[in-house]
Coordinates of C-alpha atoms in Angstrom, one line a residue:
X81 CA 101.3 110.5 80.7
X82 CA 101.3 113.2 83.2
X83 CA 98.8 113.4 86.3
X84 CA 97.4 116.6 84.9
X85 CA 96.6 114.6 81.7
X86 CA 93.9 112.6 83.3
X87 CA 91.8 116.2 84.6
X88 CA 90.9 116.5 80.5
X89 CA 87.5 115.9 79.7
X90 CA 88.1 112.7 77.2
X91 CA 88.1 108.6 77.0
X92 CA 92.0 107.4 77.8
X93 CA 93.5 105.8 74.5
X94 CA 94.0 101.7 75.0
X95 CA 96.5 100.7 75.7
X96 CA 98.6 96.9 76.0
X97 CA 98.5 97.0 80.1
X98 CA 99.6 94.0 81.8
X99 CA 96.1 93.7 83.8
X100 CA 93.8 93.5 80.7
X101 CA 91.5 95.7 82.2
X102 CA 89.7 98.3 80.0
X103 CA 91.0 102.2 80.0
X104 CA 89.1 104.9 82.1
X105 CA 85.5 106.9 81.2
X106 CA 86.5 110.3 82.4
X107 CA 82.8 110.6 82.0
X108 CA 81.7 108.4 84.8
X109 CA 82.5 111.3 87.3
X110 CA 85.3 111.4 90.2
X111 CA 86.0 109.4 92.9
X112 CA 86.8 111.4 95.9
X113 CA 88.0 108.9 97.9
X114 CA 91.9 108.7 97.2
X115 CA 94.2 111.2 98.8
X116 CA 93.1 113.2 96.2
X117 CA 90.8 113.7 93.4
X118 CA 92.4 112.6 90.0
X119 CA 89.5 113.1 87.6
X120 CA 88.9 110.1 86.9
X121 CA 87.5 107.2 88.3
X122 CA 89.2 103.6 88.6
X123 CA 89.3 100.4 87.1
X124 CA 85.7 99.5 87.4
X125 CA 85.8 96.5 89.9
X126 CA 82.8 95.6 90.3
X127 CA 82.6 93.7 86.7
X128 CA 81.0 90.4 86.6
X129 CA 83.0 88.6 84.3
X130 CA 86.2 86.9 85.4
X131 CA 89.7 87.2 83.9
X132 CA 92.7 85.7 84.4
X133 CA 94.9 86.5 87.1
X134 CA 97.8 88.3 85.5
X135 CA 100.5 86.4 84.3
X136 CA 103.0 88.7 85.8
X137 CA 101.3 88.3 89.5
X138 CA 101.7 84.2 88.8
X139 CA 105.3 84.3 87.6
X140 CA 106.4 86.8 90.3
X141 CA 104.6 84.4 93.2
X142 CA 106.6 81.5 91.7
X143 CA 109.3 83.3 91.0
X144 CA 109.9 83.8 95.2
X145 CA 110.4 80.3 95.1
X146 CA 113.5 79.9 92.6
X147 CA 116.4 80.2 94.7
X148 CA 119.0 80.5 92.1
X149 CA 121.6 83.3 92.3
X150 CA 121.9 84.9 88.9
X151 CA 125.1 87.6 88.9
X152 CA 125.1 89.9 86.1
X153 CA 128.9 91.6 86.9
X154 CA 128.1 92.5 91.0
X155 CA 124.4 92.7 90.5
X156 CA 122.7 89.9 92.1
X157 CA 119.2 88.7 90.8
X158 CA 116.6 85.9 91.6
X159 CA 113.4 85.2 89.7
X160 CA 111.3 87.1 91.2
X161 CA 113.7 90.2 90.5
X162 CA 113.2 89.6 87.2
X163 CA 109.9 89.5 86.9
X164 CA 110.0 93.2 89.0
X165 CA 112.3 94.5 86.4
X166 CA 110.0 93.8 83.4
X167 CA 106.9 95.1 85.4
X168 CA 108.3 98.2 87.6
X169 CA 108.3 100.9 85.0
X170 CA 105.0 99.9 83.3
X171 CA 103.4 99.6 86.7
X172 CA 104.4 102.6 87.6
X173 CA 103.3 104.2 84.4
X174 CA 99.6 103.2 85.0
X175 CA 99.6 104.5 88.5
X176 CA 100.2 107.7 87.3
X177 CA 97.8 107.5 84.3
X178 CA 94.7 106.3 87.3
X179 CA 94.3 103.1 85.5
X180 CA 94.8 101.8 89.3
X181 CA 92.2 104.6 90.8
X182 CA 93.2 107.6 93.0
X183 CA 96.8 108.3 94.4
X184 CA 96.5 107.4 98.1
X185 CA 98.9 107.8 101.3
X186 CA 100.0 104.4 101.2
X187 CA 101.7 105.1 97.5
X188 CA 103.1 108.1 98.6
X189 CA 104.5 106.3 101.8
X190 CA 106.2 103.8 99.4
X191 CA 107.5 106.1 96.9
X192 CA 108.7 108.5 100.1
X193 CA 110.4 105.2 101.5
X194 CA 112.4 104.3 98.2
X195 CA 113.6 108.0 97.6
X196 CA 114.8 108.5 101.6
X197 CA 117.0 105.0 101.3
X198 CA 118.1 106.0 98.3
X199 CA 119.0 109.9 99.7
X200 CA 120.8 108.1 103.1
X201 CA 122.8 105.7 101.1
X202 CA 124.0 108.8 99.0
X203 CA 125.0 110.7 101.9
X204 CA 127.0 108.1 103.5
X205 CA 128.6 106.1 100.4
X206 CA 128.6 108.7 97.1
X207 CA 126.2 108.1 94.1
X208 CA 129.0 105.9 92.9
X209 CA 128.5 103.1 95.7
X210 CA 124.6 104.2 96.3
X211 CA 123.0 103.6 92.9
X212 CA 122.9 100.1 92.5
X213 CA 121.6 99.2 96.0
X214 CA 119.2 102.1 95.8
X215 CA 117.5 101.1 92.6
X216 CA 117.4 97.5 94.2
X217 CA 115.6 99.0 96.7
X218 CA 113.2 100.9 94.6
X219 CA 112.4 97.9 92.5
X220 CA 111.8 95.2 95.3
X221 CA 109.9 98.1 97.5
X222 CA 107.9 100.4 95.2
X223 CA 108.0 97.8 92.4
X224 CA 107.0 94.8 94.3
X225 CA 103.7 97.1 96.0
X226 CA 102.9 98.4 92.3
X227 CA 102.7 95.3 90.9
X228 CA 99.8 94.3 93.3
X229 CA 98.6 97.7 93.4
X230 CA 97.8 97.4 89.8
X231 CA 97.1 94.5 88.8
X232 CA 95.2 93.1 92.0
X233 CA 92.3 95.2 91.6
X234 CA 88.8 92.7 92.3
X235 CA 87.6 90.6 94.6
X236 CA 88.1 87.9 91.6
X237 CA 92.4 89.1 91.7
X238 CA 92.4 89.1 94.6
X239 CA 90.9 84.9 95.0
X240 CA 93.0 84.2 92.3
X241 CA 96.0 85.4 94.2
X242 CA 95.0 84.0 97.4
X243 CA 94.4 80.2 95.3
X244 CA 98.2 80.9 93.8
X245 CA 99.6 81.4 97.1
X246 CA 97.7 78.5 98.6
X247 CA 99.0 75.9 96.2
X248 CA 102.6 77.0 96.3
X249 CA 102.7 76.4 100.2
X250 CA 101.0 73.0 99.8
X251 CA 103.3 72.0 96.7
X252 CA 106.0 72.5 99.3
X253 CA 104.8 70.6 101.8
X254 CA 106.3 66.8 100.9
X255 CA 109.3 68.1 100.2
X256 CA 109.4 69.9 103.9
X257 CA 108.5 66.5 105.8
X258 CA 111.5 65.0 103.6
X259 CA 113.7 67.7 104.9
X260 CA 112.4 67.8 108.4
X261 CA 112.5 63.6 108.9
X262 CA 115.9 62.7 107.1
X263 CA 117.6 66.4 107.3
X264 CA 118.6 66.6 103.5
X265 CA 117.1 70.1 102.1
X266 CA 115.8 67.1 98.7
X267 CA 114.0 71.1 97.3
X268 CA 117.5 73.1 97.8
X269 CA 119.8 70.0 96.0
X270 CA 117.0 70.1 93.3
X271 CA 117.9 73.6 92.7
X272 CA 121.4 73.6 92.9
X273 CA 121.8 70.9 90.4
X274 CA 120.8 73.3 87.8
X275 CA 122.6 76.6 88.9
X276 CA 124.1 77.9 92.3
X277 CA 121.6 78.6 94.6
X278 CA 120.9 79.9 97.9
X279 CA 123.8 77.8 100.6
X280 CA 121.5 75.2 102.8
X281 CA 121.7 76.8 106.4
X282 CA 123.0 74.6 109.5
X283 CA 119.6 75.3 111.5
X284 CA 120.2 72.8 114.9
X285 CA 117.6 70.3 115.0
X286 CA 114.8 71.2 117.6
X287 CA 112.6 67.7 119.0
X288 CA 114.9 65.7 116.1
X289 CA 113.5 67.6 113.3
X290 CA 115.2 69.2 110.9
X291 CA 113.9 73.4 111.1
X292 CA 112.9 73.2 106.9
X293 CA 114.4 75.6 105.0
X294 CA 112.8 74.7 101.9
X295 CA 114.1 77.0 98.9
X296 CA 114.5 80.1 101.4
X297 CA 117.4 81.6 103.2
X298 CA 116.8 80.3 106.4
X299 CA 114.1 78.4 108.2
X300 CA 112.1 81.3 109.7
X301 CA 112.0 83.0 106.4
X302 CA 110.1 80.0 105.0
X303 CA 108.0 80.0 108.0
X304 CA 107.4 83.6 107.4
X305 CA 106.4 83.1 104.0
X306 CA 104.0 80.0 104.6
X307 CA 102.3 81.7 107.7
X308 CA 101.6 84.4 105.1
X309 CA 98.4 81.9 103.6
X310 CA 96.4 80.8 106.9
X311 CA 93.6 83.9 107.1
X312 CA 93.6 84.0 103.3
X313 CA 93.0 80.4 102.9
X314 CA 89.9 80.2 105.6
X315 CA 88.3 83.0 104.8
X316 CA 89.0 84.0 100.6
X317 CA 89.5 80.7 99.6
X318 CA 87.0 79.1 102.0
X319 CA 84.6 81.5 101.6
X320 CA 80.8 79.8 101.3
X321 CA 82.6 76.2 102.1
X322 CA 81.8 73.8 105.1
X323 CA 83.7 75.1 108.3
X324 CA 85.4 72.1 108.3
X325 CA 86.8 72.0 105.2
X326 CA 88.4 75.6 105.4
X327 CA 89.8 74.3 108.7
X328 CA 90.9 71.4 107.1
X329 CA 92.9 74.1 104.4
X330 CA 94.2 76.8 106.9
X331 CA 95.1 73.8 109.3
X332 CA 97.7 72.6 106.7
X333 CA 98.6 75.8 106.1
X334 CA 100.0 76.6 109.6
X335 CA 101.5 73.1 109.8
X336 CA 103.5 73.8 106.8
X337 CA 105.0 77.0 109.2
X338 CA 104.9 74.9 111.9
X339 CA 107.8 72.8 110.3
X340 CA 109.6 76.2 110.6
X341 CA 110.2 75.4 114.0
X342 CA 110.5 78.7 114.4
X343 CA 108.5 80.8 117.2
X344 CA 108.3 83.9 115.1
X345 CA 106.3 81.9 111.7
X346 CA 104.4 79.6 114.6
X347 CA 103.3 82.3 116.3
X348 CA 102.1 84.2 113.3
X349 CA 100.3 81.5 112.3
X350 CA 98.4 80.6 115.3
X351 CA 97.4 84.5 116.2
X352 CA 95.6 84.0 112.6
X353 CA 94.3 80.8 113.2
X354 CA 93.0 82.8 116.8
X355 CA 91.5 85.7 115.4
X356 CA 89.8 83.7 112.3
X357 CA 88.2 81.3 115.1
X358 CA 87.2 84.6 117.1
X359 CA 86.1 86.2 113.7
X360 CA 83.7 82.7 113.2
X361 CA 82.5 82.5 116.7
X362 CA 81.6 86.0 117.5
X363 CA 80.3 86.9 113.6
X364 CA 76.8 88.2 115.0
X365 CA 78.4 90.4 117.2
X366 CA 79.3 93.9 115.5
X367 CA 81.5 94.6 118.9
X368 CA 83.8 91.7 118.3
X369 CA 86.9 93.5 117.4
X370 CA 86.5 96.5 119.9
X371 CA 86.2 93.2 122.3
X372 CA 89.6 92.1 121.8
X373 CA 91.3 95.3 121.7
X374 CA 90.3 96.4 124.7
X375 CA 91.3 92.4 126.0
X376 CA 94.9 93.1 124.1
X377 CA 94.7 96.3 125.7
X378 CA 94.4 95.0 129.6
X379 CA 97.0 91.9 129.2
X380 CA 99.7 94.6 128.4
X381 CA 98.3 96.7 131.3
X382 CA 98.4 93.5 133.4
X383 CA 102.0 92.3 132.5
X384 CA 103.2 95.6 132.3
X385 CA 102.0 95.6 136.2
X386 CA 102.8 92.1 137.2
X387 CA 106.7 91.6 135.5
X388 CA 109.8 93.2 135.5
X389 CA 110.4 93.3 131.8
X390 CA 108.5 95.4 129.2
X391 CA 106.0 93.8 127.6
X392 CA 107.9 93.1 124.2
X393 CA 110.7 91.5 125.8
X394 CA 108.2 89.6 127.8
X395 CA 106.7 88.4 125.0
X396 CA 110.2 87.2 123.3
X397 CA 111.5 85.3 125.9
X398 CA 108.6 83.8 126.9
X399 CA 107.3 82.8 123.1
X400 CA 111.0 81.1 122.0
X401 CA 112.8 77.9 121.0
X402 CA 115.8 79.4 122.6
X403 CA 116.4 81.2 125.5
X404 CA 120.1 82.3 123.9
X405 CA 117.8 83.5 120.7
X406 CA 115.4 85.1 122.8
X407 CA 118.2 86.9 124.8
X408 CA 120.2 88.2 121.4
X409 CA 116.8 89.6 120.6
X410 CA 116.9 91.9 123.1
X411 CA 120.2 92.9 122.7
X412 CA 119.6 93.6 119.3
X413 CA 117.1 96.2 120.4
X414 CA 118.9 97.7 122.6
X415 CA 122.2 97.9 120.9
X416 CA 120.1 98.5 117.7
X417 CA 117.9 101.8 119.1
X418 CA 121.6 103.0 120.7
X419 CA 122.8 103.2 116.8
X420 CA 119.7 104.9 115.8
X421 CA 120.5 107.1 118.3
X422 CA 123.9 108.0 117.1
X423 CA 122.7 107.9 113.5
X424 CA 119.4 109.4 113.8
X425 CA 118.9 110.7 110.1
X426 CA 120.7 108.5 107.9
X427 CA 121.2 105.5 110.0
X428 CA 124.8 103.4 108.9
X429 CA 123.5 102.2 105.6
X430 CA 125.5 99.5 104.0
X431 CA 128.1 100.2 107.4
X432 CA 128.4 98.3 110.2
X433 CA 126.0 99.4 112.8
X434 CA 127.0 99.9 116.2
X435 CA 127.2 97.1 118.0
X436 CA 129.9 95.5 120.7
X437 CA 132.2 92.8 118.4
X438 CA 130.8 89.9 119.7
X439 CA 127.6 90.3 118.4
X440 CA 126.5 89.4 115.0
X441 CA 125.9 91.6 112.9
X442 CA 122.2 90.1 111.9
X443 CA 119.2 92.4 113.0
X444 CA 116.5 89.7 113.8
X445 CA 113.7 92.4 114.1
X446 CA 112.0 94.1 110.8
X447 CA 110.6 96.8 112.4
X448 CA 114.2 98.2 113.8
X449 CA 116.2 97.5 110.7
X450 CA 114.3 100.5 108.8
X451 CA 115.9 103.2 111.6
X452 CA 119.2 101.3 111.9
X453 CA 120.1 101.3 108.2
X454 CA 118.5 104.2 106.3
X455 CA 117.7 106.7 110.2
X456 CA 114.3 107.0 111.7
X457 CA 112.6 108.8 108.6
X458 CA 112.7 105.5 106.7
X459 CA 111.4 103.9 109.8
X460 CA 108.1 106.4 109.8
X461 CA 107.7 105.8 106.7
X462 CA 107.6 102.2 106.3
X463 CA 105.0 102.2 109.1
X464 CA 103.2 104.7 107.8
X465 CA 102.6 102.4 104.5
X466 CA 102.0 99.9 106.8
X467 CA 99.5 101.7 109.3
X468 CA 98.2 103.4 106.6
X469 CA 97.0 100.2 104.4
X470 CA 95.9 98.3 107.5
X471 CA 94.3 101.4 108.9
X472 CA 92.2 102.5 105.4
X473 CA 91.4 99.1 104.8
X474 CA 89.6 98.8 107.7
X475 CA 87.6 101.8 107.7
X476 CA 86.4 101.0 104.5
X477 CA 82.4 100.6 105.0
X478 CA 79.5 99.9 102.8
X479 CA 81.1 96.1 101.9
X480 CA 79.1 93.0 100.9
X481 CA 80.0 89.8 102.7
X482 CA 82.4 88.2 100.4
X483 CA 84.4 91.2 100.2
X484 CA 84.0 92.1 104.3
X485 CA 85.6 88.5 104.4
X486 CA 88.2 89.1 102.4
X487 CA 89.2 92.4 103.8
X488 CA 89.2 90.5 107.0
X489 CA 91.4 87.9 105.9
X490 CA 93.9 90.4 104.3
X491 CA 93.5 92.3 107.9
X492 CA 94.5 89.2 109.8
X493 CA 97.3 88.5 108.0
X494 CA 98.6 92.1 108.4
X495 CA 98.6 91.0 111.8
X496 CA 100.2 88.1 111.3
X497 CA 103.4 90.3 109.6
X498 CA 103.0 93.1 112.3
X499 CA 103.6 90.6 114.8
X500 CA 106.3 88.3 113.7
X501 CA 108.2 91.4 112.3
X502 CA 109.4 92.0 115.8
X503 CA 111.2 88.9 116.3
X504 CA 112.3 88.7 112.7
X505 CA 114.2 90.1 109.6
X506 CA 112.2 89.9 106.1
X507 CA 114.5 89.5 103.3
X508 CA 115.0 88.6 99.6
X509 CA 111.7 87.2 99.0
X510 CA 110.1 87.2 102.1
X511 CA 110.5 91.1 102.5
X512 CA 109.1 91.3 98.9
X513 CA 106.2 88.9 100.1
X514 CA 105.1 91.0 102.5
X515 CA 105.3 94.4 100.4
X516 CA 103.3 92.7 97.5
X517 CA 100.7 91.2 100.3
X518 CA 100.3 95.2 101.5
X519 CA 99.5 96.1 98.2
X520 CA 96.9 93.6 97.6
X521 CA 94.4 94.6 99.6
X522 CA 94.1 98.1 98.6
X523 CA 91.7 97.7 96.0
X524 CA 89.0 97.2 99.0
X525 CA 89.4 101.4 99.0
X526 CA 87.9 101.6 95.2
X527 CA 85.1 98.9 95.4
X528 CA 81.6 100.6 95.0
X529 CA 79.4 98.6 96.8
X530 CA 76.3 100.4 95.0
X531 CA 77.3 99.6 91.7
X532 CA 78.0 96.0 92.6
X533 CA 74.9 95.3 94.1
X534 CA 73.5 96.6 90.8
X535 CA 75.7 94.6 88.4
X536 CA 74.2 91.8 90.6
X537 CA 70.8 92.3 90.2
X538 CA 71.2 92.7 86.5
X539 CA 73.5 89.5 86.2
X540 CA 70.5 87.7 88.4
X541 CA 67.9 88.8 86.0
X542 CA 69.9 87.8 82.8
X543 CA 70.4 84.4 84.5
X544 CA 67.0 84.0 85.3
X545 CA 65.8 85.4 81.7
X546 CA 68.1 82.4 79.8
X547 CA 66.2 79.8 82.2
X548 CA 63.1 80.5 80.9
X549 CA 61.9 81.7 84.8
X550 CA 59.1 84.2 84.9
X551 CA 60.4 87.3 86.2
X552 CA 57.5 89.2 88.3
X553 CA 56.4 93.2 87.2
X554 CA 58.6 95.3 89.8
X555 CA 58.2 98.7 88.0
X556 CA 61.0 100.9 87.2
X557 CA 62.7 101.8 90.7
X558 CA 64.8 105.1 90.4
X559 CA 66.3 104.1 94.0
X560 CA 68.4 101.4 92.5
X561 CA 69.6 103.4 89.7

């Protein structure tokens, strides 16, 4: 189905989706809110009735934590890649149908990314060398975002992720104390006795503990991915519990990306733990947030006045393990913005970039590896589909409370991302963590807050009429209609 399809004046056919969800009215009128206006309107998500979280959107999530190496000739693939290969096209199909509501910037952004890569690697390598790391790239960038673009598309998807999530960081937990107190990865052996997995790093041990790798690639990776849950747990999950009790969740949360040992994940962590706390405190005060950006806003000023280093590289070697760690950061940003400089367009793709010998060739910062590898137009464009999610997300207004709280939550842990990505490399599953995680809060963009408060109403009244309350004689109000 073309775009141009969805402009005719009739009812979409059903079809088998993998959300469940019911095809569009055309004659419920436009939405004018996307990047432009598609004719017809989106998944209505203000529906009362639950469903199940797709099945896809569970196996995926559980499929990040399979480790196994599955090579099919020199293709490598994990679970989660799997799942991605089943859902990619079909996702991608009801995008363009609408049946995931108006085209906005942040899908063109991810598209835009995918076809770039894809265009550098063909320019440096030949179609012959570029295809199979381009379509890779396709499916774990615009694949990965699809599948929660689609099918996360309520409040109620987006709970059920945020429960799914949740669990799988606390199911993890015993076996990271094991791994942190006796130093044998007990999850990675587990693995590995069924089929070659992922090899168990040789972290150093930092206060005698063990940094847990868990069934990641490294130990900051799985601190990456844990940190990933805190905001979501207080404030979806926790949502209309005791405050003690969503503490009491988020809390074991960021311990479990404590046991990272790794500043990056720790620091993630506790900046959401901060800004949930300042959210809480300050909830009656509509200024809150203007509040700490213009704080944020005066420490740079001040330590931009006060030290002799720039305020990132103040901030990663005073926030590190390990001084040596802290230092290689640095040179990886200034070795790594010297190849961007010599490689402005097309960066060194699956080359070596340009670095003196005696530096590894690892590029510990997320943010950099986008200009180094595929030139500085990837780079734009992975922020903008970044900046643009965060950014339209939070403009969205006209939200009740439950769904201000979760667009809060998914806000935070933007943040959380945003600031970790500069002291770390997202890979393999964490990198398709984080583009499934920007794709799961766009559904805040579609949510009609005057229909829901009428679906409400009526669901109140229906409740009320079954009880056998009496229901006073309000008249017919047009207002609400």
């Amino acid at each position: 189905m073309t775009p141009s399809t969805a402009l005719t004046k009739r009812r979409l056919p059903r079809v088998s989706s993998l959300d469940g969800t019911q095809p569009l009215d055309d004659t419920q009128g436009t939405d004018a809110g996307g990047l432009w206006s598609r004719g017809a309107r989106p998944v209505d998500l203000t529906h009362t009735a639950s469903k199940p979280l797709s099945i896809f959107v569970v196996l995926f999530l559980i499929g990040l934590l399979v480790p196994w190496e599955i090579y099919i000739g020199p293709m490598r693939l994990s679970g989660y890649r799997l799942v991605l290969i089943i859902t990619t096209l079909p996702c991608l199909m009801m995008w363009i149908s609408g049946r995931a509501g108006s085209i906005r910037l942040p899908d063109i952004a991810v598209l835009l990314y995918c076809a770039w890569g894809a265009i550098s690697l063909i320019v440096l390598h030949g179609f012959s060398a570029a295809w199979q790391p381009s379509g890779i790239l396709f499916i774990e960038t615009a694949g990965t975002y699809l599948l929660a673009r689609c099918l996360i598309r309520t409040p109620d998807d987006f709970y059920k992720m945020a429960r799914v999530l949740f669990w799988i960081v606390i199911a993890l937990i015993p076996f990271a104390l094991i791994e942190a107190f006796t130093h044998v990865n007990i999850a990675m052996k587990l693995f590995s006795a069924v089929m070659p997995s992922y090899p168990v790093s040789e972290a150093e041990a930092r206060w005698g503990l063990r940094r847990v790798q868990s069934v990641f690639e490294h130990p900051i990776l799985y601190g990456v991915c844990a940190s990933s849950a805190v905001a979501m747990t207080f404030l979806v999950l926790g949502y209309g519990q005791p405050l003690m009790k969503r503490a009491f969740k988020a809390g074991l949360v960021a311990f479990a990306a404590f046991l990272s040992l790794s500043a990056g994940p720790i620091t993630a962590a506790f900046a959401q733990l901060g800004l949930v706390g300042w959210d809480t405190v300050l909830k009656s005060n509509p200024y809150r947030w203007r509040l700490l950006l213009l704080g944020v806003v005066a420490m740079w000023l001040l330590i931009s006045a006060v030290s002799n280093q720039s305020v990132p590289a103040f901030y990663i070697t005073h926030f590190s393990f390990d001084p040596a760690s802290a230092y290689f950061r640095i040179l990886i940003w200034e070795f790594g913005t010297n190849s961007v400089a010599h490689h402005p367009w097309f960066g060194t793709g699956l080359g070596e970039w340009l670095r003196p010998d005696w530096m590894p060739p690892s590029i510990d910062m997320f943010w950099l590896t986008h200009a180094v590898f595929y030139g500085l137009p990837a780079a734009l464009l992975m922020g903008l589909l970044f900046f643009s999610s965060f950014v339209s997300v939070a403009l969205k207004a006209n939200l009740p409370d439950k769904v201000l709280a979760y667009r809060t939550a998914y806000l935070i842990c933007m943040t959380g991302y945003f600031l970790v990505g500069w002291t770390v490399h997202f890979w393999n599953a964490s990198y398709a963590l984080f583009i499934f995680l920007i794709g799961s809060g766009i559904w805040v963009l579609d949510y009609k807050q005057s229909q829901a408060s009428n679906r409400e109403t009526r669901s109140n009244e229906a409740t009320r009429m079954h009880s056998f309350t009496p229901i006073p004689f309000r008249g017919h109000d047009r207002s609400a209609q």
